[in-house]
């Protein structure tokens, strides 16, 4: 009589690879939406304009950075 071989799926807690593969596209869409909303709501904050928005390759010209004059 052959002995049944026990096969287990790799997992981390309750997350298996199959669940992760199904969830990644949804998480990516929600992450992009959250990042876009954060940039939209923070677009009037000067620090965000200078450090993040002005460094976007194509759209960065919409948020010009004022140069500081340090003449003493």
mmCIF file of N, CA and C in Angstrom:
data_model
loop_
_atom_site.group_PDB
_atom_site.id
_atom_site.type_symbol
_atom_site.label_atom_id
_atom_site.label_comp_id
_atom_site.label_asym_id
_atom_site.label_seq_id
_atom_site.Cartn_x
_atom_site.Cartn_y
_atom_site.Cartn_z
ATOM 1 N N UNK A 1 0.849 -1.163 0.000
ATOM 2 C CA UNK A 1 0.000 0.000 0.000
ATOM 3 C C UNK A 1 0.901 1.234 0.000
ATOM 4 N N UNK A 2 0.712 2.175 -0.988
ATOM 5 C CA UNK A 2 1.565 3.371 -1.055
ATOM 6 C C UNK A 2 1.208 4.356 0.076
ATOM 7 N N UNK A 3 2.224 5.030 0.526
ATOM 8 C CA UNK A 3 2.051 6.007 1.596
ATOM 9 C C UNK A 3 1.799 7.378 0.961
ATOM 10 N N UNK A 4 0.784 8.078 1.431
ATOM 11 C CA UNK A 4 0.466 9.404 0.913
ATOM 12 C C UNK A 4 1.533 10.403 1.344
ATOM 13 N N UNK A 5 1.950 11.217 0.412
ATOM 14 C CA UNK A 5 2.955 12.227 0.688
ATOM 15 C C UNK A 5 2.251 13.539 1.050
ATOM 16 N N UNK A 6 2.644 14.132 2.141
ATOM 17 C CA UNK A 6 2.033 15.379 2.580
ATOM 18 C C UNK A 6 2.760 16.541 1.907
ATOM 19 N N UNK A 7 1.987 17.378 1.215
ATOM 20 C CA UNK A 7 2.553 18.546 0.550
ATOM 21 C C UNK A 7 1.984 19.802 1.199
ATOM 22 N N UNK A 8 2.855 20.713 1.560
ATOM 23 C CA UNK A 8 2.407 21.962 2.163
ATOM 24 C C UNK A 8 2.790 23.127 1.263
ATOM 25 N N UNK A 9 1.983 24.163 1.296
ATOM 26 C CA UNK A 9 2.287 25.387 0.559
ATOM 27 C C UNK A 9 3.087 26.320 1.454
ATOM 28 N N UNK A 10 4.083 27.000 0.887
ATOM 29 C CA UNK A 10 4.805 27.981 1.702
ATOM 30 C C UNK A 10 3.864 29.126 2.072
ATOM 31 N N UNK A 11 3.972 29.568 3.303
ATOM 32 C CA UNK A 11 3.094 30.647 3.751
ATOM 33 C C UNK A 11 3.786 31.456 4.834
ATOM 34 N N UNK A 12 3.269 32.645 5.060
ATOM 35 C CA UNK A 12 3.720 33.516 6.136
ATOM 36 C C UNK A 12 2.477 33.934 6.892
ATOM 37 N N UNK A 13 2.260 33.349 8.023
ATOM 38 C CA UNK A 13 1.012 33.586 8.756
ATOM 39 C C UNK A 13 -0.146 32.993 7.977
ATOM 40 N N UNK A 14 -1.094 33.851 7.603
ATOM 41 C CA UNK A 14 -2.238 33.368 6.811
ATOM 42 C C UNK A 14 -2.068 33.672 5.338
ATOM 43 N N UNK A 15 -0.951 34.284 4.943
ATOM 44 C CA UNK A 15 -0.740 34.683 3.555
ATOM 45 C C UNK A 15 0.035 33.620 2.786
ATOM 46 N N UNK A 16 -0.570 33.086 1.742
ATOM 47 C CA UNK A 16 0.118 32.152 0.859
ATOM 48 C C UNK A 16 0.523 32.894 -0.405
ATOM 49 N N UNK A 17 1.311 32.261 -1.235
ATOM 50 C CA UNK A 17 1.760 32.880 -2.479
ATOM 51 C C UNK A 17 0.573 33.151 -3.401
ATOM 52 N N UNK A 18 -0.383 32.253 -3.439
ATOM 53 C CA UNK A 18 -1.551 32.444 -4.295
ATOM 54 C C UNK A 18 -2.367 33.661 -3.867
ATOM 55 N N UNK A 19 -2.543 33.841 -2.561
ATOM 56 C CA UNK A 19 -3.278 35.007 -2.069
ATOM 57 C C UNK A 19 -2.515 36.293 -2.370
ATOM 58 N N UNK A 20 -1.201 36.243 -2.242
ATOM 59 C CA UNK A 20 -0.388 37.414 -2.502
ATOM 60 C C UNK A 20 -0.449 37.813 -3.975
ATOM 61 N N UNK A 21 -0.388 36.837 -4.863
ATOM 62 C CA UNK A 21 -0.439 37.114 -6.295
ATOM 63 C C UNK A 21 -1.784 37.730 -6.674
ATOM 64 N N UNK A 22 -2.853 37.283 -6.046
ATOM 65 C CA UNK A 22 -4.171 37.852 -6.339
ATOM 66 C C UNK A 22 -4.328 39.248 -5.759
ATOM 67 N N UNK A 23 -3.666 39.560 -4.654
ATOM 68 C CA UNK A 23 -3.855 40.840 -3.978
ATOM 69 C C UNK A 23 -2.940 41.944 -4.488
ATOM 70 N N UNK A 24 -1.826 41.622 -5.109
ATOM 71 C CA UNK A 24 -0.853 42.638 -5.509
ATOM 72 C C UNK A 24 -1.434 43.666 -6.484
ATOM 73 N N UNK A 25 -2.159 43.302 -7.532
ATOM 74 C CA UNK A 25 -2.703 44.345 -8.422
ATOM 75 C C UNK A 25 -3.649 45.310 -7.706
ATOM 76 N N UNK A 26 -4.489 44.788 -6.841
ATOM 77 C CA UNK A 26 -5.413 45.639 -6.105
ATOM 78 C C UNK A 26 -4.650 46.574 -5.173
ATOM 79 N N UNK A 27 -3.651 46.050 -4.480
ATOM 80 C CA UNK A 27 -2.852 46.885 -3.583
ATOM 81 C C UNK A 27 -2.079 47.951 -4.351
ATOM 82 N N UNK A 28 -1.625 47.628 -5.553
ATOM 83 C CA UNK A 28 -0.907 48.607 -6.365
ATOM 84 C C UNK A 28 -1.826 49.754 -6.784
ATOM 85 N N UNK A 29 -3.044 49.431 -7.177
ATOM 86 C CA UNK A 29 -4.000 50.470 -7.575
ATOM 87 C C UNK A 29 -4.344 51.364 -6.394
ATOM 88 N N UNK A 30 -4.624 50.761 -5.230
ATOM 89 C CA UNK A 30 -4.937 51.556 -4.042
ATOM 90 C C UNK A 30 -3.741 52.392 -3.607
ATOM 91 N N UNK A 31 -2.537 51.860 -3.724
ATOM 92 C CA UNK A 31 -1.340 52.618 -3.363
ATOM 93 C C UNK A 31 -1.118 53.809 -4.286
ATOM 94 N N UNK A 32 -1.326 53.614 -5.588
ATOM 95 C CA UNK A 32 -1.190 54.716 -6.536
ATOM 96 C C UNK A 32 -2.250 55.785 -6.281
ATOM 97 N N UNK A 33 -3.463 55.356 -5.973
ATOM 98 C CA UNK A 33 -4.535 56.318 -5.675
ATOM 99 C C UNK A 33 -4.224 57.098 -4.400
ATOM 100 N N UNK A 34 -3.725 56.425 -3.384
ATOM 101 C CA UNK A 34 -3.389 57.102 -2.133
ATOM 102 C C UNK A 34 -2.233 58.083 -2.337
ATOM 103 N N UNK A 35 -1.233 57.680 -3.111
ATOM 104 C CA UNK A 35 -0.112 58.583 -3.396
ATOM 105 C C UNK A 35 -0.547 59.793 -4.198
ATOM 106 N N UNK A 36 -1.422 59.585 -5.170
ATOM 107 C CA UNK A 36 -1.936 60.701 -5.963
ATOM 108 C C UNK A 36 -2.752 61.650 -5.102
ATOM 109 N N UNK A 37 -3.574 61.113 -4.222
ATOM 110 C CA UNK A 37 -4.376 61.956 -3.341
ATOM 111 C C UNK A 37 -3.481 62.743 -2.385
ATOM 112 N N UNK A 38 -2.445 62.114 -1.866
ATOM 113 C CA UNK A 38 -1.527 62.816 -0.968
ATOM 114 C C UNK A 38 -0.819 63.961 -1.686
ATOM 115 N N UNK A 39 -0.415 63.739 -2.942
ATOM 116 C CA UNK A 39 0.230 64.801 -3.713
ATOM 117 C C UNK A 39 -0.761 65.899 -4.079
ATOM 118 N N UNK A 40 -2.005 65.540 -4.361
ATOM 119 C CA UNK A 40 -3.016 66.539 -4.681
ATOM 120 C C UNK A 40 -3.306 67.421 -3.476
ATOM 121 N N UNK A 41 -3.499 66.821 -2.314
ATOM 122 C CA UNK A 41 -3.807 67.594 -1.121
ATOM 123 C C UNK A 41 -2.591 68.355 -0.604
ATOM 124 N N UNK A 42 -1.405 67.874 -0.880
ATOM 125 C CA UNK A 42 -0.202 68.545 -0.410
ATOM 126 C C UNK A 42 0.449 69.436 -1.440
ATOM 127 N N UNK A 43 -0.183 69.645 -2.590
ATOM 128 C CA UNK A 43 0.449 70.412 -3.663
ATOM 129 C C UNK A 43 0.599 71.895 -3.334
ATOM 130 N N UNK A 44 -0.113 72.395 -2.347
ATOM 131 C CA UNK A 44 0.030 73.802 -1.964
ATOM 132 C C UNK A 44 1.036 74.008 -0.845
ATOM 133 N N UNK A 45 1.604 72.960 -0.324
ATOM 134 C CA UNK A 45 2.592 73.066 0.739
ATOM 135 C C UNK A 45 3.967 73.312 0.098
ATOM 136 N N UNK A 46 4.638 74.416 0.446
ATOM 137 C CA UNK A 46 5.905 74.758 -0.213
ATOM 138 C C UNK A 46 6.984 73.677 -0.099
ATOM 139 N N UNK A 47 7.059 72.998 1.040
ATOM 140 C CA UNK A 47 8.081 71.968 1.207
ATOM 141 C C UNK A 47 7.854 70.801 0.250
ATOM 142 N N UNK A 48 6.604 70.419 0.058
ATOM 143 C CA UNK A 48 6.283 69.335 -0.887
ATOM 144 C C UNK A 48 6.534 69.792 -2.308
ATOM 145 N N UNK A 49 6.222 71.054 -2.615
ATOM 146 C CA UNK A 49 6.487 71.572 -3.955
ATOM 147 C C UNK A 49 7.975 71.535 -4.267
ATOM 148 N N UNK A 50 8.800 71.956 -3.298
ATOM 149 C CA UNK A 50 10.242 72.047 -3.530
ATOM 150 C C UNK A 50 10.908 70.679 -3.554
ATOM 151 N N UNK A 51 10.569 69.805 -2.597
ATOM 152 C CA UNK A 51 11.292 68.550 -2.442
ATOM 153 C C UNK A 51 10.772 67.423 -3.327
ATOM 154 N N UNK A 52 9.491 67.416 -3.652
ATOM 155 C CA UNK A 52 8.930 66.275 -4.371
ATOM 156 C C UNK A 52 8.421 66.662 -5.757
ATOM 157 N N UNK A 53 7.491 67.616 -5.799
ATOM 158 C CA UNK A 53 6.806 67.904 -7.057
ATOM 159 C C UNK A 53 7.703 68.536 -8.107
ATOM 160 N N UNK A 54 8.642 69.378 -7.710
ATOM 161 C CA UNK A 54 9.512 70.022 -8.698
ATOM 162 C C UNK A 54 10.520 69.049 -9.303
ATOM 163 N N UNK A 55 10.688 67.864 -8.722
ATOM 164 C CA UNK A 55 11.661 66.891 -9.227
ATOM 165 C C UNK A 55 11.045 65.806 -10.098
ATOM 166 N N UNK A 56 9.750 65.930 -10.403
ATOM 167 C CA UNK A 56 9.112 64.990 -11.326
ATOM 168 C C UNK A 56 9.626 65.305 -12.723
ATOM 169 N N UNK A 57 10.113 64.314 -13.483
ATOM 170 C CA UNK A 57 10.789 64.596 -14.745
ATOM 171 C C UNK A 57 9.997 65.434 -15.754
ATOM 172 N N UNK A 58 8.778 65.112 -16.067
ATOM 173 C CA UNK A 58 8.057 65.822 -17.114
ATOM 174 C C UNK A 58 7.231 66.973 -16.544
ATOM 175 N N UNK A 59 6.624 66.773 -15.409
ATOM 176 C CA UNK A 59 5.701 67.751 -14.840
ATOM 177 C C UNK A 59 6.339 68.698 -13.835
ATOM 178 N N UNK A 60 7.599 68.568 -13.565
ATOM 179 C CA UNK A 60 8.250 69.371 -12.538
ATOM 180 C C UNK A 60 8.298 70.858 -12.840
ATOM 181 N N UNK A 61 8.185 71.232 -14.106
ATOM 182 C CA UNK A 61 8.218 72.650 -14.472
ATOM 183 C C UNK A 61 6.972 73.390 -13.993
ATOM 184 N N UNK A 62 5.932 72.698 -13.634
ATOM 185 C CA UNK A 62 4.717 73.339 -13.126
ATOM 186 C C UNK A 62 4.911 73.894 -11.728
ATOM 187 N N UNK A 63 5.913 73.416 -11.005
ATOM 188 C CA UNK A 63 6.190 73.872 -9.646
ATOM 189 C C UNK A 63 7.629 74.380 -9.590
ATOM 190 N N UNK A 64 7.881 75.615 -10.088
ATOM 191 C CA UNK A 64 9.265 76.113 -10.089
ATOM 192 C C UNK A 64 9.745 76.377 -8.662
ATOM 193 N N UNK A 65 11.045 76.187 -8.475
ATOM 194 C CA UNK A 65 11.657 76.390 -7.160
ATOM 195 C C UNK A 65 12.313 77.761 -7.159
ATOM 196 N N UNK A 66 11.951 78.578 -6.179
ATOM 197 C CA UNK A 66 12.557 79.903 -6.060
ATOM 198 C C UNK A 66 13.958 79.745 -5.472
ATOM 199 N N UNK A 67 14.935 80.355 -6.121
ATOM 200 C CA UNK A 67 16.307 80.280 -5.646
ATOM 201 C C UNK A 67 16.505 81.273 -4.502
ATOM 202 N N UNK A 68 17.226 80.854 -3.486
ATOM 203 C CA UNK A 68 17.500 81.712 -2.332
ATOM 204 C C UNK A 68 18.744 82.579 -2.620
ATOM 205 N N UNK A 69 18.654 83.851 -2.333
ATOM 206 C CA UNK A 69 19.794 84.755 -2.525
ATOM 207 C C UNK A 69 20.509 84.929 -1.189
ATOM 208 N N UNK A 70 21.741 84.441 -1.138
ATOM 209 C CA UNK A 70 22.545 84.546 0.085
ATOM 210 C C UNK A 70 23.692 85.512 -0.135
ATOM 211 N N UNK A 71 23.384 86.776 -0.405
ATOM 212 C CA UNK A 71 24.424 87.769 -0.627
ATOM 213 C C UNK A 71 24.611 88.577 0.651
ATOM 214 N N UNK A 72 25.793 88.478 1.218
ATOM 215 C CA UNK A 72 26.090 89.234 2.435
ATOM 216 C C UNK A 72 27.448 89.867 2.309
#
